[in-house]
mmCIF file of C-alpha atoms in Angstrom:
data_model
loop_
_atom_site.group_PDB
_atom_site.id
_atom_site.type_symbol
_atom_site.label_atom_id
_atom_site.label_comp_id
_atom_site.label_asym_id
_atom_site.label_seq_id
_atom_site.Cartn_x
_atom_site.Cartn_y
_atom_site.Cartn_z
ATOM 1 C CA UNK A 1 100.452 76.912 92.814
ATOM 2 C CA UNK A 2 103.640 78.316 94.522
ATOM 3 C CA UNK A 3 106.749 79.194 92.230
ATOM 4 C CA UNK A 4 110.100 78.558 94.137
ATOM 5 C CA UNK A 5 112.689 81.317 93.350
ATOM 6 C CA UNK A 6 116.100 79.909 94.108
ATOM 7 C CA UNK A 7 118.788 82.554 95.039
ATOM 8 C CA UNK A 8 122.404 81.151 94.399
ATOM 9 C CA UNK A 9 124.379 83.408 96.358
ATOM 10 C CA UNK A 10 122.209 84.140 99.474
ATOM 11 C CA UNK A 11 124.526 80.987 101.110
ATOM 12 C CA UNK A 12 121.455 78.740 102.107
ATOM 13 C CA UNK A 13 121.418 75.598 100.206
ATOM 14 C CA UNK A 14 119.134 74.906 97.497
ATOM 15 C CA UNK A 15 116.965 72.437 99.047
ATOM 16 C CA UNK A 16 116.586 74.459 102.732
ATOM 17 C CA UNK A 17 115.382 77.318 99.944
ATOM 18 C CA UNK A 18 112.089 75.184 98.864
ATOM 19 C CA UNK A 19 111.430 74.073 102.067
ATOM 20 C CA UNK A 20 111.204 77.762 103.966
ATOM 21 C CA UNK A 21 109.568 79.084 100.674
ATOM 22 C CA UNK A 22 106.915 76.299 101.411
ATOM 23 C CA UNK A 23 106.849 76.437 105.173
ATOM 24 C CA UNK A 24 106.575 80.468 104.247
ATOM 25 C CA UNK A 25 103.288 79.612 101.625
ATOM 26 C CA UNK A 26 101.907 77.691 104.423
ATOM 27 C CA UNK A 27 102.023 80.673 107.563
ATOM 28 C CA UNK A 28 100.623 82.910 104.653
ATOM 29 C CA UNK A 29 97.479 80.555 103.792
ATOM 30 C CA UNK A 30 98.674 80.382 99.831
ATOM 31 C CA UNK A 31 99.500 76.655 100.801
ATOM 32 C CA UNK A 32 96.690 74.904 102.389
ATOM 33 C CA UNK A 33 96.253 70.947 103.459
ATOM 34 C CA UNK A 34 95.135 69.116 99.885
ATOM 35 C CA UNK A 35 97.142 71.654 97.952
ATOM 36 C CA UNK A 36 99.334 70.035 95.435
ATOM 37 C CA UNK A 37 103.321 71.137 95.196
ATOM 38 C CA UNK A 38 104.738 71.286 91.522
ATOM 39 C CA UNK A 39 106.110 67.968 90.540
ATOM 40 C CA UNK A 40 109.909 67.658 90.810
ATOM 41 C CA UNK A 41 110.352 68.128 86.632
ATOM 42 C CA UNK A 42 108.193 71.302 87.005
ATOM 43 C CA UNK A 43 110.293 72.962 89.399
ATOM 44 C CA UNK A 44 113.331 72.061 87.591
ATOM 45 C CA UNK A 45 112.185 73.655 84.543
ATOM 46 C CA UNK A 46 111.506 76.840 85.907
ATOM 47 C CA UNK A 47 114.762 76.925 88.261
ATOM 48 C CA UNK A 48 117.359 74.912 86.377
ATOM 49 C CA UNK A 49 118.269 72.966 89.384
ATOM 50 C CA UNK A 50 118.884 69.130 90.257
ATOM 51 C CA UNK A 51 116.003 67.152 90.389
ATOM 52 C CA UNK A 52 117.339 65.372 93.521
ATOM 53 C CA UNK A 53 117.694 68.851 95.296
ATOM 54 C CA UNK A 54 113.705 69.176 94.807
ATOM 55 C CA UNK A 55 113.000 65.793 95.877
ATOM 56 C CA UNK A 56 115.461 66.209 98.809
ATOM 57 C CA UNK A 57 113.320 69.341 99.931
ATOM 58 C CA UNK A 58 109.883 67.227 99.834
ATOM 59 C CA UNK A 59 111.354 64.383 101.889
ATOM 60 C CA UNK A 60 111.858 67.223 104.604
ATOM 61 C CA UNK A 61 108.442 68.196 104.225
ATOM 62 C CA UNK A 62 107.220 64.909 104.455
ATOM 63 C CA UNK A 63 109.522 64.210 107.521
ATOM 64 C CA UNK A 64 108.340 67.682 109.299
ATOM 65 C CA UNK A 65 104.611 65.919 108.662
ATOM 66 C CA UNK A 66 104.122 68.811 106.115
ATOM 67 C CA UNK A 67 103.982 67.134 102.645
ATOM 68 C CA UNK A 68 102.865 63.857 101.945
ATOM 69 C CA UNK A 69 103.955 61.882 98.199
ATOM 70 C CA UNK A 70 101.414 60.269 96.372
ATOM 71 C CA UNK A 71 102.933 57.366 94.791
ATOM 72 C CA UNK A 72 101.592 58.711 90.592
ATOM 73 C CA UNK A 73 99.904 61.594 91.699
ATOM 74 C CA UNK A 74 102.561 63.590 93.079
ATOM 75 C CA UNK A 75 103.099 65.523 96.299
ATOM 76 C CA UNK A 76 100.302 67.177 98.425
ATOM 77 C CA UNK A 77 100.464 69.600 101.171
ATOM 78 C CA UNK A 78 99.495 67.873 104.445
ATOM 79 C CA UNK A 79 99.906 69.773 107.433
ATOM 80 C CA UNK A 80 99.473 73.864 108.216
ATOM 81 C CA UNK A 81 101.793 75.915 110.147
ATOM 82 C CA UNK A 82 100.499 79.212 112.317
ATOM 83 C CA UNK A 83 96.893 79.864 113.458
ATOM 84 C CA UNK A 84 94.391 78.789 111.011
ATOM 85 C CA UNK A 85 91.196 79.998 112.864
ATOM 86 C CA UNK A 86 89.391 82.686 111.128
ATOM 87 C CA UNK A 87 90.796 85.405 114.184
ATOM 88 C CA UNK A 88 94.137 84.568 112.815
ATOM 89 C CA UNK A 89 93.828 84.649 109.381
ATOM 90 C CA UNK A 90 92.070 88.395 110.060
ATOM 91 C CA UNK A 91 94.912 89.278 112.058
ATOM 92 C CA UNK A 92 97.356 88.177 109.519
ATOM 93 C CA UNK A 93 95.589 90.479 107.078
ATOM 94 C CA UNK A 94 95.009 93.400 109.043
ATOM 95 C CA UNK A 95 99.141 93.171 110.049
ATOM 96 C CA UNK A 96 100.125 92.678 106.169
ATOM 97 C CA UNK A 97 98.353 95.722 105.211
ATOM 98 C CA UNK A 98 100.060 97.613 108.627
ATOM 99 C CA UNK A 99 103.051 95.973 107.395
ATOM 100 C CA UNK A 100 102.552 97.044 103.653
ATOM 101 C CA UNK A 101 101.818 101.084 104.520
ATOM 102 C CA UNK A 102 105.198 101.121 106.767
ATOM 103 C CA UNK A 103 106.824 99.505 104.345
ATOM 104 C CA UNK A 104 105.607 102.404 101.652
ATOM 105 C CA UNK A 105 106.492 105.000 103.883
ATOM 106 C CA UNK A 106 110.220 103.401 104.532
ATOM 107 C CA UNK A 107 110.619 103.201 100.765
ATOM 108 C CA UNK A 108 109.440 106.950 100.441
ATOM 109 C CA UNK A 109 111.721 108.362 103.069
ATOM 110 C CA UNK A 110 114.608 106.523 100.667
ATOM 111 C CA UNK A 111 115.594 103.682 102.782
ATOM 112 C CA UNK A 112 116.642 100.490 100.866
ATOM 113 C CA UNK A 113 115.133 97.442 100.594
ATOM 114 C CA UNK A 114 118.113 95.714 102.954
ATOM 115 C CA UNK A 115 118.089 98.829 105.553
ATOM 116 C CA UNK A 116 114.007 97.953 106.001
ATOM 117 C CA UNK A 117 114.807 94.260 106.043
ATOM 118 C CA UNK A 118 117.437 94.975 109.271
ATOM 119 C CA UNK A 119 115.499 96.991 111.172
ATOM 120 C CA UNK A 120 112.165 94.978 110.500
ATOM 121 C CA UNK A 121 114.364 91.907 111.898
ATOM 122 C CA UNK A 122 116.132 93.649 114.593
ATOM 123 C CA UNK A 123 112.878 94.331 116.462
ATOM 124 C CA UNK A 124 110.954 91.440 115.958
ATOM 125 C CA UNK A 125 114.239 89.788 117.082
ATOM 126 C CA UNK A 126 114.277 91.843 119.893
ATOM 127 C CA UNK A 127 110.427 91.018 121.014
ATOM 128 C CA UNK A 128 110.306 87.697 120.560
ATOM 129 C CA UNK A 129 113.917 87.103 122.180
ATOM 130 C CA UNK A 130 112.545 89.545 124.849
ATOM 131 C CA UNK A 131 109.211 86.938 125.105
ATOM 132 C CA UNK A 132 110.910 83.573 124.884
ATOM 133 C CA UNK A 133 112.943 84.972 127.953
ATOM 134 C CA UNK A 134 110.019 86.152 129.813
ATOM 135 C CA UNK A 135 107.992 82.860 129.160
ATOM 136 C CA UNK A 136 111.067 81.011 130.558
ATOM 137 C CA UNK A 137 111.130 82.450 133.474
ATOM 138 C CA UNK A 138 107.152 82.163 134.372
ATOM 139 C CA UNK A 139 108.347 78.032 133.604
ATOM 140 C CA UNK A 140 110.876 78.590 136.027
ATOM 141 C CA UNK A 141 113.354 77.913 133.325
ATOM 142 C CA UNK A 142 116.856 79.111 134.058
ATOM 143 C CA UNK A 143 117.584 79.542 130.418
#
């Protein structure tokens, strides 16, 4: 079951926090369709926050057609986000562990976590930005 981790200073409110923790489970395959989310007292118990702020997150689920409630039973996940096929799930494993040796070798060569977390997003900014434009224009999209 997935443990949210609430940071109070990172700026992004509470609720927006459980929902991209979830919608992160879900591209990683540790959420899958069926799976149930920890009830709304559970999650305040281990994060000391406001019920309502839980509850608020699952209604977004649900409205994104990711999380259904269960009226007694709780909520389950209902929907998947990223490939599911078994090529994509591969690929997603063969990347982490790409992913987890550069990481390794950032950490050895002293950078910090935040340096590695900039330069990781600069270029995938940079290539997908770089794709969305190019698929634009093959739509014959001004944009």
């Amino acid at each position: 079951m997935i443990e949210f981790r609430i940071d109070r200073r990172s700026g992004i409110a509470t609720y927006l926090q459980i929902v991209q923790q979830t919608k992160q489970a879900l591209r990683l395959g540790l959420l899958e369709p069926g799976d149930k989310l920890p009830t709304a007292r559970e999650v305040v118990e281990a994060t000391a926050i406001n019920p309502n702020t839980v509850l608020k997150a699952y209604r977004e689920l649900e409205r994104e057609g990711l999380a259904e409630g269960r009226r007694g039973l709780g909520t389950f996940v209902r929907g998947t986000l990223g490939g599911d096929s078994a090529d994509h799930r591969a690929l997603r494993a063969e990347l982490r562990a790409e992913l987890a040796a550069w990481s390794e070798r950032a950490r050895a060569g002293g950078l910090e976590k935040d340096d590695v977390t900039a330069l990781f997003t600069s270029v995938v900014d940079e290539h997908f930005d770089r794709q969305d434009n190019t698929d634009h224009q093959k739509q014959g999209d001004p944009s």
